[in-house]
Amino acid sequence: MALLQISEPGLSTLPHQHRLAVGIDLGTTNSLVATVRNGISVVLNDADGRALLPSVVRYLPDGEVQVGEGAQVAQNEDPANTIVSVKRFMGRGLRDIGDVSGSPYRFVDSASTGSGQGPGMVQLRTVAGVKSPVEVSAEILKQLRLRAEAALGGELVGAVITVPAYFDDAQRQATKDAAKLAGLNVLRLLNEPTAAAIAYGLDNASEGVYAVYDLGGGTFDISILRLSRGVFEVLAANGDSALGGDDFDHRIYCWVLEKNNLPPLGAHDIRLLLTRARAAKEELSDHAETRITAVLSSGEVIDNVLTQHDFHEMSRNLVARTMQPLRRALRDAGLKADEIKGVVMVGGATRMPQVQHAVAEFFQQAPLTNLDPDKVVALGAAIQANVLAGNRSGDDWLLLDVIPLSLGIEIMGGLTEKIVPRNSTIPTARAQEFTTFRDGQTTLSVHVVQGERELVADCRSLARFELRGIPPMVAGAARIRVTFQVDADGLLSVSAREMTSGVEASVVVKPSYGLSDDEISRMLQDSFSHAEADMRARALSEAKVEAERLLEAVAAALAEDGGLLSAQERAAVDARMDALRARLAGDAASAVKMATDGLNLATAQFAARRMDASVKRALTGHRLDELDV
Ligand code: AMP
């Protein structure tokens, strides 16, 4: 399949006038904005010289909204109105978020607020009213827009906003909506690992395959990118959404508890020790040892020295846990570690030397660490924004991303037919032809699903629509072309067209809520562990569909031309039909197939006689020279 080129022709006017464009890393913990100045990508600081904007939004009773540091400080005193990590709620439903019992937030289902966001979208009740994650994210983006406009002294033509490679349709759409609400023109969404690779200039490098290892505060992502003939493509993505720098803090925290034989602690002491643990972890990235001191609410004084060696020992298995998704991503990409040309490090936690050593050992080469791992994504996004704004002329610069789970439709027997396979590069358009099952069928129901499993019941339902007005034809005669189109931002639209009549129907898939990273990982895992059972289920289902089709056809033929059979022949056919119906109740594909073959054989003569009879009927009353032979 030809890869489609991404170009934004409308944006490439006025090549000599520098158009203000920014790249935004909308992070779970922190967000950043960057731009290209004099050909160099730089992060824009706020008036106090800070680059990172904490992704925290606080709503006050008088309608005032605090964003960033100010909101972060209030997190403990006003947790219900201070929203942190809102990225985790983007495009999600209450069901996706799972257990919310320990959360300080008052979650609301959007269906109950009549917000028109579709059923199941999560919202948060604050003193300033009910807020959607899109609105909360928009506050962060607005802050970054204002920062950029102040620093650059003008209005922005647009922004490139980064999202995790794993983000599904709903999450990407929610991000775009947030940007719109913040007054930003989205030039495009860009996968975070792709942005990191661009920041390292890999797009200008010689051809090859690169890995992006991203270990943040709470999540781990690994992506495999390929650069060939100027085309940048994400081959595979994997990760662990519950592994990050915080887990390393927790190891140190447990070590302190043990070392000092501490009883179960209150919330204040836990927070205090976790903060000390985090500082210790960061210090150990460039010191051989560190001192951890704290005074607990009981008055007990903590004073311990932790060596780099001991820290590395206690966190060894956390580092090892990142290797599993790494192997899976390589397997998905069909590559070996030694085929990787370079490794980009992203996320503050990759500053830990034991992480860098493990990665170097795995790939047998030193990873790229000379850019700030916290800024690298925003820097890359800014470079991409600069290109899309038309500030780099003469470039035929391509960028391709990947879809995380296969897209397909439901076919007879509750089976999935994959149309766009997992890890396909986007944008992409793929079409496949289908046909009708019954004679005279005038409506076709198209059920769009996402997932790796063979049975529809094990995949995620994305949308349904109907193609009506198909002219009545015999089963199998209609030609219905179903086209899947995934745009550069990963958003899907599906259309179906009956080719002889031209009737058409389509749907833009905007699911009411998306898949979580965990759900995607679980669906992938399931598809591997159930592969054999799935194949059996598929074989059975296909055999049953074929058997039912034959039974229906034979019954119709008997009703029409039953008189062509003797009583004995008719009894033999009936017996074969009964035998096949009996097999349909079981779950052995081979038995269904054998009984189908049996009925086919038993009706072969009947079919031949029907053919003769219909030819005779057609010829009756005609002379041979009338016929076009
Ligand atoms: P991010 O989500 O990319 O901002 O990463 C945040 C994580 O990086 C937190 O767990 C930080 O403690 C960790 N981190 C930041 N600086 C360092 C450092 N010098 N050494 C080790 N971890 C760090």
XYZ file of C-alpha atoms and ligand atoms in Angstrom:
652
model
C 0.000 0.000 0.000
C 1.330 3.392 -0.910
C 2.015 5.622 2.048
C 0.214 8.902 1.876
C 2.185 12.049 2.126
C 1.417 14.570 4.798
C 1.452 18.047 3.495
C -0.366 21.118 4.611
C -0.411 23.170 1.409
C -2.656 25.887 2.821
C -0.062 26.710 5.419
C 2.897 27.120 3.162
C 2.283 30.645 1.896
C 4.496 33.663 2.565
C 7.759 31.724 2.837
C 9.825 34.801 3.617
C 7.769 36.066 6.494
C 8.421 34.189 9.726
C 5.131 32.857 11.016
C 4.878 32.353 14.753
C 4.286 28.715 15.541
C 4.927 26.691 18.677
C 5.294 23.112 19.806
C 3.498 22.122 22.981
C 4.245 19.111 25.156
C 0.969 18.732 27.059
C 2.273 16.449 29.803
C 0.606 14.544 32.613
C 2.763 16.242 35.260
C 4.301 19.223 33.462
C 3.703 21.028 30.192
C 6.072 23.079 28.040
C 5.976 25.336 25.019
C 8.838 25.772 22.544
C 9.501 27.596 19.294
C 12.170 27.847 16.616
C 14.157 31.075 16.824
C 16.901 31.817 14.337
C 16.804 28.221 13.236
C 17.200 26.814 16.757
C 14.461 25.190 18.815
C 14.164 26.737 22.281
C 11.805 26.283 25.212
C 9.946 29.469 26.204
C 10.139 30.357 29.895
C 7.546 32.225 31.954
C 8.191 35.692 33.416
C 10.007 34.057 36.356
C 12.307 32.087 34.088
C 10.580 28.731 34.612
C 10.295 26.343 31.664
C 8.011 23.706 33.158
C 4.383 24.596 33.789
C 2.937 22.094 36.293
C -0.147 20.572 34.622
C -2.315 21.574 37.586
C -5.517 23.655 37.458
C -7.358 25.026 40.496
C -10.899 26.388 40.380
C -11.840 29.033 42.963
C -15.370 29.927 44.127
C -15.251 33.408 42.545
C -14.613 31.873 39.119
C -10.880 32.599 39.145
C -8.704 29.845 37.686
C -5.131 29.207 38.813
C -2.801 27.253 36.579
C 0.681 25.870 37.312
C 2.780 26.548 40.405
C 0.048 28.523 42.181
C -2.421 25.698 41.778
C 0.164 23.080 42.738
C 0.796 24.749 46.086
C -2.929 24.476 46.900
C -3.082 20.791 46.066
C -3.085 19.632 49.682
C -5.369 22.298 51.121
C -7.985 22.191 48.315
C -7.666 18.791 46.613
C -11.237 18.520 45.258
C -10.914 21.738 43.226
C -7.280 21.312 42.236
C -7.040 19.018 39.234
C -3.729 17.210 38.637
C -2.868 14.693 35.908
C -5.980 15.614 33.902
C -4.344 14.016 30.860
C -5.326 10.638 32.300
C -9.008 11.594 31.985
C -8.911 12.971 28.433
C -11.400 11.217 26.180
C -12.221 8.724 28.890
C -15.396 7.489 30.487
C -16.025 6.855 34.143
C -15.877 3.151 33.344
C -12.357 3.529 31.896
C -11.027 5.215 34.998
C -11.998 2.333 37.247
C -11.929 2.581 41.015
C -12.239 6.240 42.036
C -12.832 5.615 45.739
C -9.396 6.946 46.774
C -9.584 10.007 44.536
C -10.182 13.518 45.907
C -12.328 14.412 42.868
C -16.091 14.426 42.565
C -16.582 12.601 39.277
C -19.701 13.131 37.201
C -20.925 11.236 34.156
C -21.424 13.709 31.294
C -24.635 11.911 30.281
C -26.193 13.134 33.532
C -25.184 16.774 32.954
C -26.622 16.996 29.452
C -23.362 18.469 28.203
C -23.773 16.800 24.854
C -20.384 15.135 25.183
C -21.854 11.689 24.694
C -22.608 9.133 27.344
C -19.927 8.072 29.725
C -17.496 10.986 29.368
C -16.002 11.798 32.701
C -16.361 15.255 34.235
C -15.358 16.807 37.537
C -17.533 18.783 39.913
C -15.701 21.841 41.288
C -16.707 24.969 43.228
C -16.854 26.724 39.865
C -19.240 24.145 38.395
C -18.812 20.910 36.461
C -15.655 20.872 34.303
C -14.705 18.445 31.556
C -11.086 17.275 31.148
C -11.133 19.141 27.837
C -11.897 22.408 29.661
C -9.235 21.721 32.295
C -6.606 20.962 29.643
C -7.689 24.072 27.745
C -6.711 26.176 30.798
C -3.186 24.725 30.667
C -2.949 25.273 26.921
C -4.273 28.817 27.239
C -1.572 29.612 29.781
C 1.080 28.308 27.382
C -0.423 30.272 24.496
C -0.295 33.494 26.527
C 3.289 32.733 27.568
C 4.287 32.183 23.937
C 2.513 35.285 22.652
C 4.173 37.405 25.347
C 7.611 35.967 24.555
C 7.251 36.166 20.769
C 5.358 39.439 20.652
C 2.555 38.411 18.320
C -0.294 36.110 17.543
C 0.451 32.472 16.820
C -0.487 30.930 13.503
C -0.727 27.590 15.153
C 0.664 24.878 17.370
C 1.797 21.285 17.142
C 0.643 19.422 20.225
C 2.156 16.130 21.266
C 0.218 13.079 22.449
C 1.372 9.607 23.509
C 1.693 7.192 20.578
C -0.907 5.043 22.347
C -3.628 7.735 22.405
C -6.741 6.498 20.642
C -9.295 8.433 18.612
C -11.249 9.809 21.545
C -8.132 10.963 23.402
C -6.729 12.691 20.313
C -10.055 14.325 19.574
C -10.305 15.550 23.180
C -6.802 17.054 22.900
C -7.742 18.869 19.704
C -10.934 20.165 21.290
C -8.971 21.474 24.267
C -6.595 23.337 21.960
C -9.483 24.897 20.064
C -11.038 25.988 23.335
C -7.716 27.562 24.319
C -7.716 29.646 21.139
C -5.013 27.613 19.416
C -5.002 26.554 15.808
C -3.811 22.934 15.809
C -1.383 22.450 12.938
C -1.381 18.803 13.883
C -1.067 16.348 16.728
C 2.276 14.600 16.878
C 3.258 11.433 18.700
C 5.623 12.186 21.582
C 8.402 9.749 20.563
C 8.357 11.107 17.037
C 8.807 14.612 18.411
C 11.771 13.450 20.526
C 13.433 11.894 17.493
C 12.954 15.116 15.533
C 14.567 17.100 18.365
C 17.696 14.971 17.959
C 17.684 15.744 14.257
C 17.248 12.110 13.374
C 15.113 13.228 10.460
C 18.295 14.616 8.954
C 20.318 11.573 9.888
C 21.125 8.676 7.626
C 18.495 5.993 7.248
C 17.873 3.536 10.051
C 15.725 2.365 12.914
C 15.690 4.228 16.216
C 14.213 3.501 19.656
C 12.706 6.124 21.962
C 12.828 5.107 25.628
C 10.526 7.360 27.673
C 10.489 6.927 31.454
C 8.514 9.713 33.135
C 7.178 10.131 36.654
C 4.389 7.590 36.333
C 4.565 5.952 32.928
C 6.944 4.102 30.649
C 6.725 4.104 26.853
C 8.951 2.575 24.241
C 8.625 3.324 20.526
C 10.494 2.004 17.534
C 10.835 4.495 14.675
C 12.146 3.954 11.195
C 13.598 6.602 8.976
C 13.903 5.725 5.306
C 14.120 7.877 2.189
C 13.134 10.930 4.176
C 10.055 9.187 5.565
C 9.705 8.982 9.302
C 7.544 6.141 10.530
C 6.634 4.683 13.943
C 6.926 0.920 13.595
C 5.759 -0.158 17.030
C 4.847 1.209 20.421
C 4.618 -0.487 23.795
C 4.890 0.414 27.453
C 3.739 0.122 31.017
C 1.302 2.794 32.181
C 2.005 2.015 35.845
C 5.797 2.303 35.935
C 7.849 5.452 36.371
C 10.142 7.547 38.545
C 7.538 7.483 41.359
C 8.126 3.739 41.803
C 11.816 4.410 42.443
C 10.836 6.994 45.091
C 8.638 4.357 46.662
C 11.551 1.882 46.886
C 13.608 4.451 48.810
C 10.607 5.266 51.011
C 10.201 1.556 51.906
C 13.945 1.328 52.612
C 13.647 4.264 55.080
C 10.659 2.603 56.809
C 12.577 -0.622 57.201
C 15.858 0.960 58.210
C 14.159 2.923 61.003
C 11.645 0.261 61.917
C 8.798 2.750 61.536
C 5.155 1.965 62.376
C 2.393 2.734 59.819
C 2.546 6.507 59.180
C -0.073 9.238 58.721
C -0.664 11.010 55.401
C 1.571 13.984 56.293
C 4.591 11.824 57.176
C 4.099 9.651 54.090
C 4.117 12.758 51.868
C 7.164 14.141 53.648
C 9.189 10.937 53.275
C 8.164 10.480 49.647
C 9.352 14.024 48.892
C 12.683 13.263 50.607
C 12.917 9.969 48.722
C 12.426 11.756 45.413
C 15.123 14.309 46.237
C 17.466 11.465 47.246
C 16.801 9.620 43.986
C 17.563 12.729 41.940
C 20.739 13.448 43.940
C 21.962 9.889 43.388
C 21.941 10.485 39.625
C 25.224 12.372 40.006
C 26.459 11.632 43.545
C 27.810 8.412 45.010
C 25.689 8.829 48.136
C 23.033 11.049 49.669
C 21.710 11.887 53.098
C 17.997 11.589 53.882
C 16.812 13.636 56.863
C 13.316 14.338 58.187
C 11.493 15.031 61.429
C 8.287 13.011 61.668
C 5.116 14.255 63.403
C 5.942 11.967 66.345
C 9.162 13.961 66.813
C 11.292 11.046 65.612
C 14.315 12.168 63.624
C 15.248 10.325 60.442
C 18.876 10.572 59.352
C 20.123 7.958 56.904
C 22.789 7.760 54.240
C 21.864 5.930 51.040
C 24.582 4.930 48.604
C 24.199 4.803 44.847
C 25.160 1.139 44.987
C 22.359 0.254 47.435
C 19.834 2.317 45.464
C 20.762 0.512 42.268
C 20.362 -2.858 43.998
C 16.916 -2.028 45.417
C 15.652 -0.699 42.097
C 17.176 -3.387 39.901
C 13.876 -5.125 39.165
C 12.134 -1.825 38.317
C 14.733 -1.197 35.631
C 14.343 -4.794 34.485
C 10.581 -4.287 34.159
C 11.156 -1.771 31.372
C 12.913 -4.441 29.317
C 9.765 -6.526 28.836
C 7.807 -3.901 26.803
C 11.065 -3.175 24.991
C 11.325 -6.771 23.795
C 7.647 -6.786 22.830
C 8.017 -3.608 20.768
C 11.030 -5.050 18.957
C 9.124 -8.255 18.284
C 6.161 -6.275 16.898
C 8.546 -4.370 14.640
C 10.196 -7.663 13.606
C 13.622 -6.433 14.684
C 16.526 -7.402 16.913
C 18.226 -5.077 19.404
C 21.377 -4.845 17.284
C 19.373 -3.503 14.337
C 18.611 -0.302 16.271
C 20.829 2.529 15.099
C 20.265 4.950 17.973
C 18.340 5.246 21.229
C 16.718 8.516 22.356
C 16.097 9.048 26.062
C 12.981 10.989 27.147
C 11.562 11.749 30.614
C 13.221 12.936 33.816
C 13.673 9.422 35.182
C 16.070 8.505 32.360
C 18.648 10.656 34.164
C 19.209 7.728 36.529
C 22.542 6.135 35.599
C 21.313 2.582 36.247
C 18.575 3.153 33.641
C 21.092 4.485 31.126
C 23.406 1.512 31.777
C 20.612 -1.024 31.342
C 19.516 0.584 28.085
C 23.134 0.742 26.851
C 23.610 -2.920 27.695
C 20.387 -3.969 25.993
C 21.146 -2.137 22.763
C 24.940 -2.492 23.009
C 25.377 1.260 22.499
C 25.274 4.448 24.553
C 21.856 6.158 24.375
C 21.457 9.796 23.253
C 21.250 11.928 26.382
C 22.683 15.328 25.485
C 19.296 17.107 25.239
C 17.313 17.746 28.422
C 15.013 14.693 28.654
C 12.214 16.889 30.062
C 12.320 19.286 27.112
C 13.122 17.066 24.184
C 9.466 16.424 23.177
C 8.510 20.121 23.155
C 11.693 20.975 21.213
C 10.821 18.443 18.515
C 7.205 19.618 18.348
C 8.446 23.188 17.774
C 10.613 22.051 14.856
C 7.619 20.321 13.309
C 5.413 23.399 13.912
C 8.009 25.558 12.184
C 7.872 23.323 9.100
C 4.079 23.204 9.009
C 3.857 26.982 9.386
C 5.843 27.248 6.160
C 9.007 28.675 7.668
C 11.223 26.034 6.096
C 10.993 26.181 2.347
C 12.071 23.533 -0.100
C 11.406 20.718 2.335
C 9.568 17.638 1.333
C 9.391 16.509 4.874
C 7.277 13.556 5.754
C 6.095 12.272 9.053
C 4.236 9.099 9.645
C 2.734 7.699 12.804
C 1.104 4.422 13.668
C -2.273 3.176 14.937
C -2.027 1.125 18.145
C -4.789 -1.474 17.520
C -6.234 -2.939 14.335
C -9.404 -1.442 12.872
C -11.977 -3.554 11.120
C -15.611 -4.483 10.730
C -17.872 -7.255 11.910
C -18.650 -9.929 9.333
C -21.051 -12.888 9.438
C -20.638 -15.194 12.379
C -19.590 -12.473 14.836
C -16.080 -12.390 13.350
C -13.771 -9.423 12.888
C -12.327 -8.642 9.493
C -9.288 -6.429 9.987
C -9.060 -3.683 7.407
C -6.291 -1.503 8.851
C -3.825 -3.717 10.748
C -2.203 -2.646 13.994
C 0.950 -0.540 13.580
C -0.153 0.675 10.155
C 1.381 4.043 9.468
C -1.009 6.976 9.265
C -2.487 8.764 7.465
C -3.830 5.792 5.612
C -6.805 4.762 3.511
C -7.701 1.138 2.949
C -10.662 -0.434 1.249
C -12.053 -3.917 1.016
C -15.053 -5.342 -0.823
C -17.843 -7.212 0.884
C -21.094 -8.665 -0.340
C -24.592 -9.502 0.847
C -25.515 -12.715 2.637
C -29.141 -13.101 1.602
C -31.018 -12.887 -1.684
C -32.724 -9.520 -2.016
C -30.817 -7.971 0.913
C -31.256 -4.177 0.665
C -29.617 -3.033 3.892
C -26.133 -3.709 5.197
C -25.206 -2.966 8.762
C -21.570 -1.896 9.214
C -20.140 -2.375 12.691
C -16.704 -0.763 13.138
C -14.491 -2.410 15.762
C -10.960 -2.018 17.127
C -8.825 -4.822 18.530
C -6.678 -7.829 17.764
C -9.032 -10.690 18.599
C -10.884 -12.773 16.035
C -14.314 -12.468 17.640
C -16.182 -9.161 17.694
C -17.272 -9.811 21.266
C -13.598 -9.571 22.352
C -12.915 -6.308 20.515
C -14.034 -2.771 21.211
C -17.056 -1.473 19.376
C -16.359 1.976 17.872
C -19.399 2.770 15.733
C -22.291 1.334 13.747
C -23.999 2.617 10.640
C -26.276 1.281 7.926
C -25.988 1.264 4.162
C -29.565 1.391 2.847
C -31.014 1.251 -0.637
C -28.897 -1.597 -2.020
C -30.810 -2.822 -5.107
C -32.208 -6.323 -4.477
C -29.846 -8.913 -5.939
C -29.026 -12.561 -5.338
C -26.791 -13.203 -2.334
C -23.162 -12.527 -3.169
C -23.870 -10.344 -6.227
C -23.689 -6.917 -4.580
C -20.219 -5.340 -4.370
C -19.903 -3.190 -1.294
C -16.674 -1.332 -0.902
C -15.897 -0.364 2.684
C -13.195 2.294 3.010
C -11.344 3.149 6.197
C -9.536 6.447 6.338
C -7.305 7.430 9.237
C -6.096 11.024 9.063
C -2.719 12.410 10.148
C -4.038 12.923 13.688
C -5.207 9.325 13.963
C -8.918 10.065 13.552
C -10.985 7.515 11.671
C -13.797 7.811 9.155
C -15.472 4.843 7.477
C -17.602 4.771 4.355
C -19.459 2.028 2.499
C -20.494 2.195 -1.159
C -22.431 -0.281 -3.238
C -20.498 -0.240 -6.489
C -23.218 -1.076 -9.027
C -25.803 1.410 -7.738
C -23.479 3.964 -6.149
C -25.468 4.178 -2.883
C -23.198 5.326 -0.090
C -23.147 5.787 3.684
C -20.390 6.908 6.023
C -19.539 7.693 9.601
C -16.836 9.717 11.304
C -15.826 7.668 14.273
C -15.847 9.770 17.359
C -16.287 7.264 20.155
C -17.931 8.513 23.305
C -14.844 7.535 25.200
C -11.557 5.913 24.511
C -9.363 3.019 25.459
C -6.938 3.288 28.331
C -3.278 2.322 27.884
C -3.964 -0.604 30.197
C -6.905 -1.665 28.100
C -4.807 -1.533 24.938
C -2.019 -3.551 26.602
C -4.561 -6.061 27.894
C -6.227 -6.389 24.499
C -2.843 -6.997 22.877
C -1.841 -9.457 25.570
C -5.172 -11.266 25.164
C -4.701 -11.515 21.440
C -1.345 -13.261 21.950
C -2.510 -15.618 24.685
C -5.765 -16.485 22.915
C -4.363 -16.792 19.421
C -4.963 -20.542 19.167
C -8.424 -20.517 20.735
C -9.312 -17.586 18.497
C -8.256 -19.459 15.390
C -10.432 -22.400 16.412
C -13.367 -20.079 17.117
C -12.875 -18.385 13.756
C -12.747 -21.712 11.889
C -15.953 -22.848 13.628
C -17.724 -19.596 12.958
C -16.730 -19.587 9.293
C -17.847 -23.214 8.901
C -21.208 -22.381 10.488
C -21.774 -19.369 8.248
C -21.048 -21.507 5.189
C -23.358 -24.295 6.477
C -26.215 -21.880 7.155
C -25.822 -20.308 3.755
C -26.018 -23.758 2.109
C -29.020 -24.846 4.206
C -30.872 -21.684 3.225
C -30.024 -22.095 -0.451
C -31.081 -25.776 -0.505
C -34.342 -25.004 1.318
C -35.129 -22.265 -1.221
C -34.293 -24.594 -4.128
C -36.465 -27.382 -2.695
C -39.379 -24.987 -2.290
C -39.046 -23.945 -5.915
C -38.009 -27.117 -7.745
C -38.612 -29.950 -5.230
C -40.587 -31.768 -7.943
C -37.341 -32.549 -9.795
C -36.412 -35.104 -7.112
C -37.796 -38.607 -6.574
C -39.173 -39.388 -3.097
C -36.046 -41.399 -2.337
C -33.695 -38.634 -3.486
C -35.669 -36.087 -1.515
C -35.405 -38.224 1.639
C -31.612 -38.461 1.167
C -31.301 -34.664 0.871
C -33.545 -34.140 3.914
C -31.408 -36.567 5.924
C -28.219 -34.656 4.986
C -29.870 -31.390 5.955
C -30.892 -32.800 9.340
C -27.391 -34.155 9.876
C -25.896 -30.741 9.125
C -28.358 -28.960 11.437
C -27.369 -31.372 14.212
C -23.666 -30.556 13.660
C -24.417 -26.834 13.857
C -25.409 -27.240 17.479
C -21.941 -28.597 18.330
C -18.595 -26.804 18.392
C -16.430 -28.902 16.076
C -15.540 -27.005 12.908
C -14.364 -30.153 11.133
C -17.693 -31.945 11.794
C -19.651 -28.955 10.439
C -17.401 -28.874 7.370
C -17.831 -32.615 6.727
C -21.614 -32.385 7.036
C -21.587 -29.353 4.699
C -19.566 -31.301 2.143
C -22.046 -34.198 2.566
C -25.012 -31.959 1.770
C -23.166 -30.390 -1.149
C -22.549 -33.859 -2.615
C -26.105 -35.007 -1.989
C -27.473 -31.984 -3.836
C -25.005 -31.945 -6.752
C -27.343 -33.894 -9.072
C -30.289 -31.782 -7.980
C -28.353 -28.611 -8.821
C -27.467 -29.975 -12.259
C -31.110 -30.877 -12.955
C -32.236 -27.390 -11.881
C -29.716 -25.850 -14.227
C -30.990 -28.004 -17.128
C -34.568 -27.139 -16.251
C -33.878 -23.429 -16.179
C -32.014 -23.561 -19.508
C -34.954 -25.443 -20.988
C -37.354 -22.852 -19.615
C -35.293 -20.056 -21.117
C -35.167 -21.723 -24.522
C -38.802 -22.722 -24.745
C -40.500 -20.840 -27.562
C -37.269 -19.417 -29.003
C -35.486 -20.338 -32.194
C -31.749 -20.925 -32.034
C -30.984 -17.966 -34.343
C -32.689 -15.611 -31.888
C -30.101 -16.419 -29.293
C -26.852 -14.544 -29.075
C -24.522 -17.575 -29.123
P 8.724 13.638 33.735
O 7.368 12.990 33.924
O 9.338 13.324 32.426
O 8.738 15.084 34.083
O 9.677 12.896 34.790
C 9.547 13.118 36.136
C 10.342 12.067 36.860
O 11.720 12.244 36.585
C 10.161 12.176 38.364
O 10.025 10.880 38.914
C 11.446 12.824 38.773
O 11.795 12.508 40.108
C 12.427 12.201 37.805
N 13.673 12.947 37.731
C 13.852 14.263 37.459
N 15.153 14.579 37.551
C 15.824 13.463 37.915
C 17.188 13.140 38.177
N 18.154 14.067 38.121
N 17.481 11.871 38.501
C 16.528 10.929 38.583
N 15.234 11.162 38.350
C 14.873 12.405 38.015
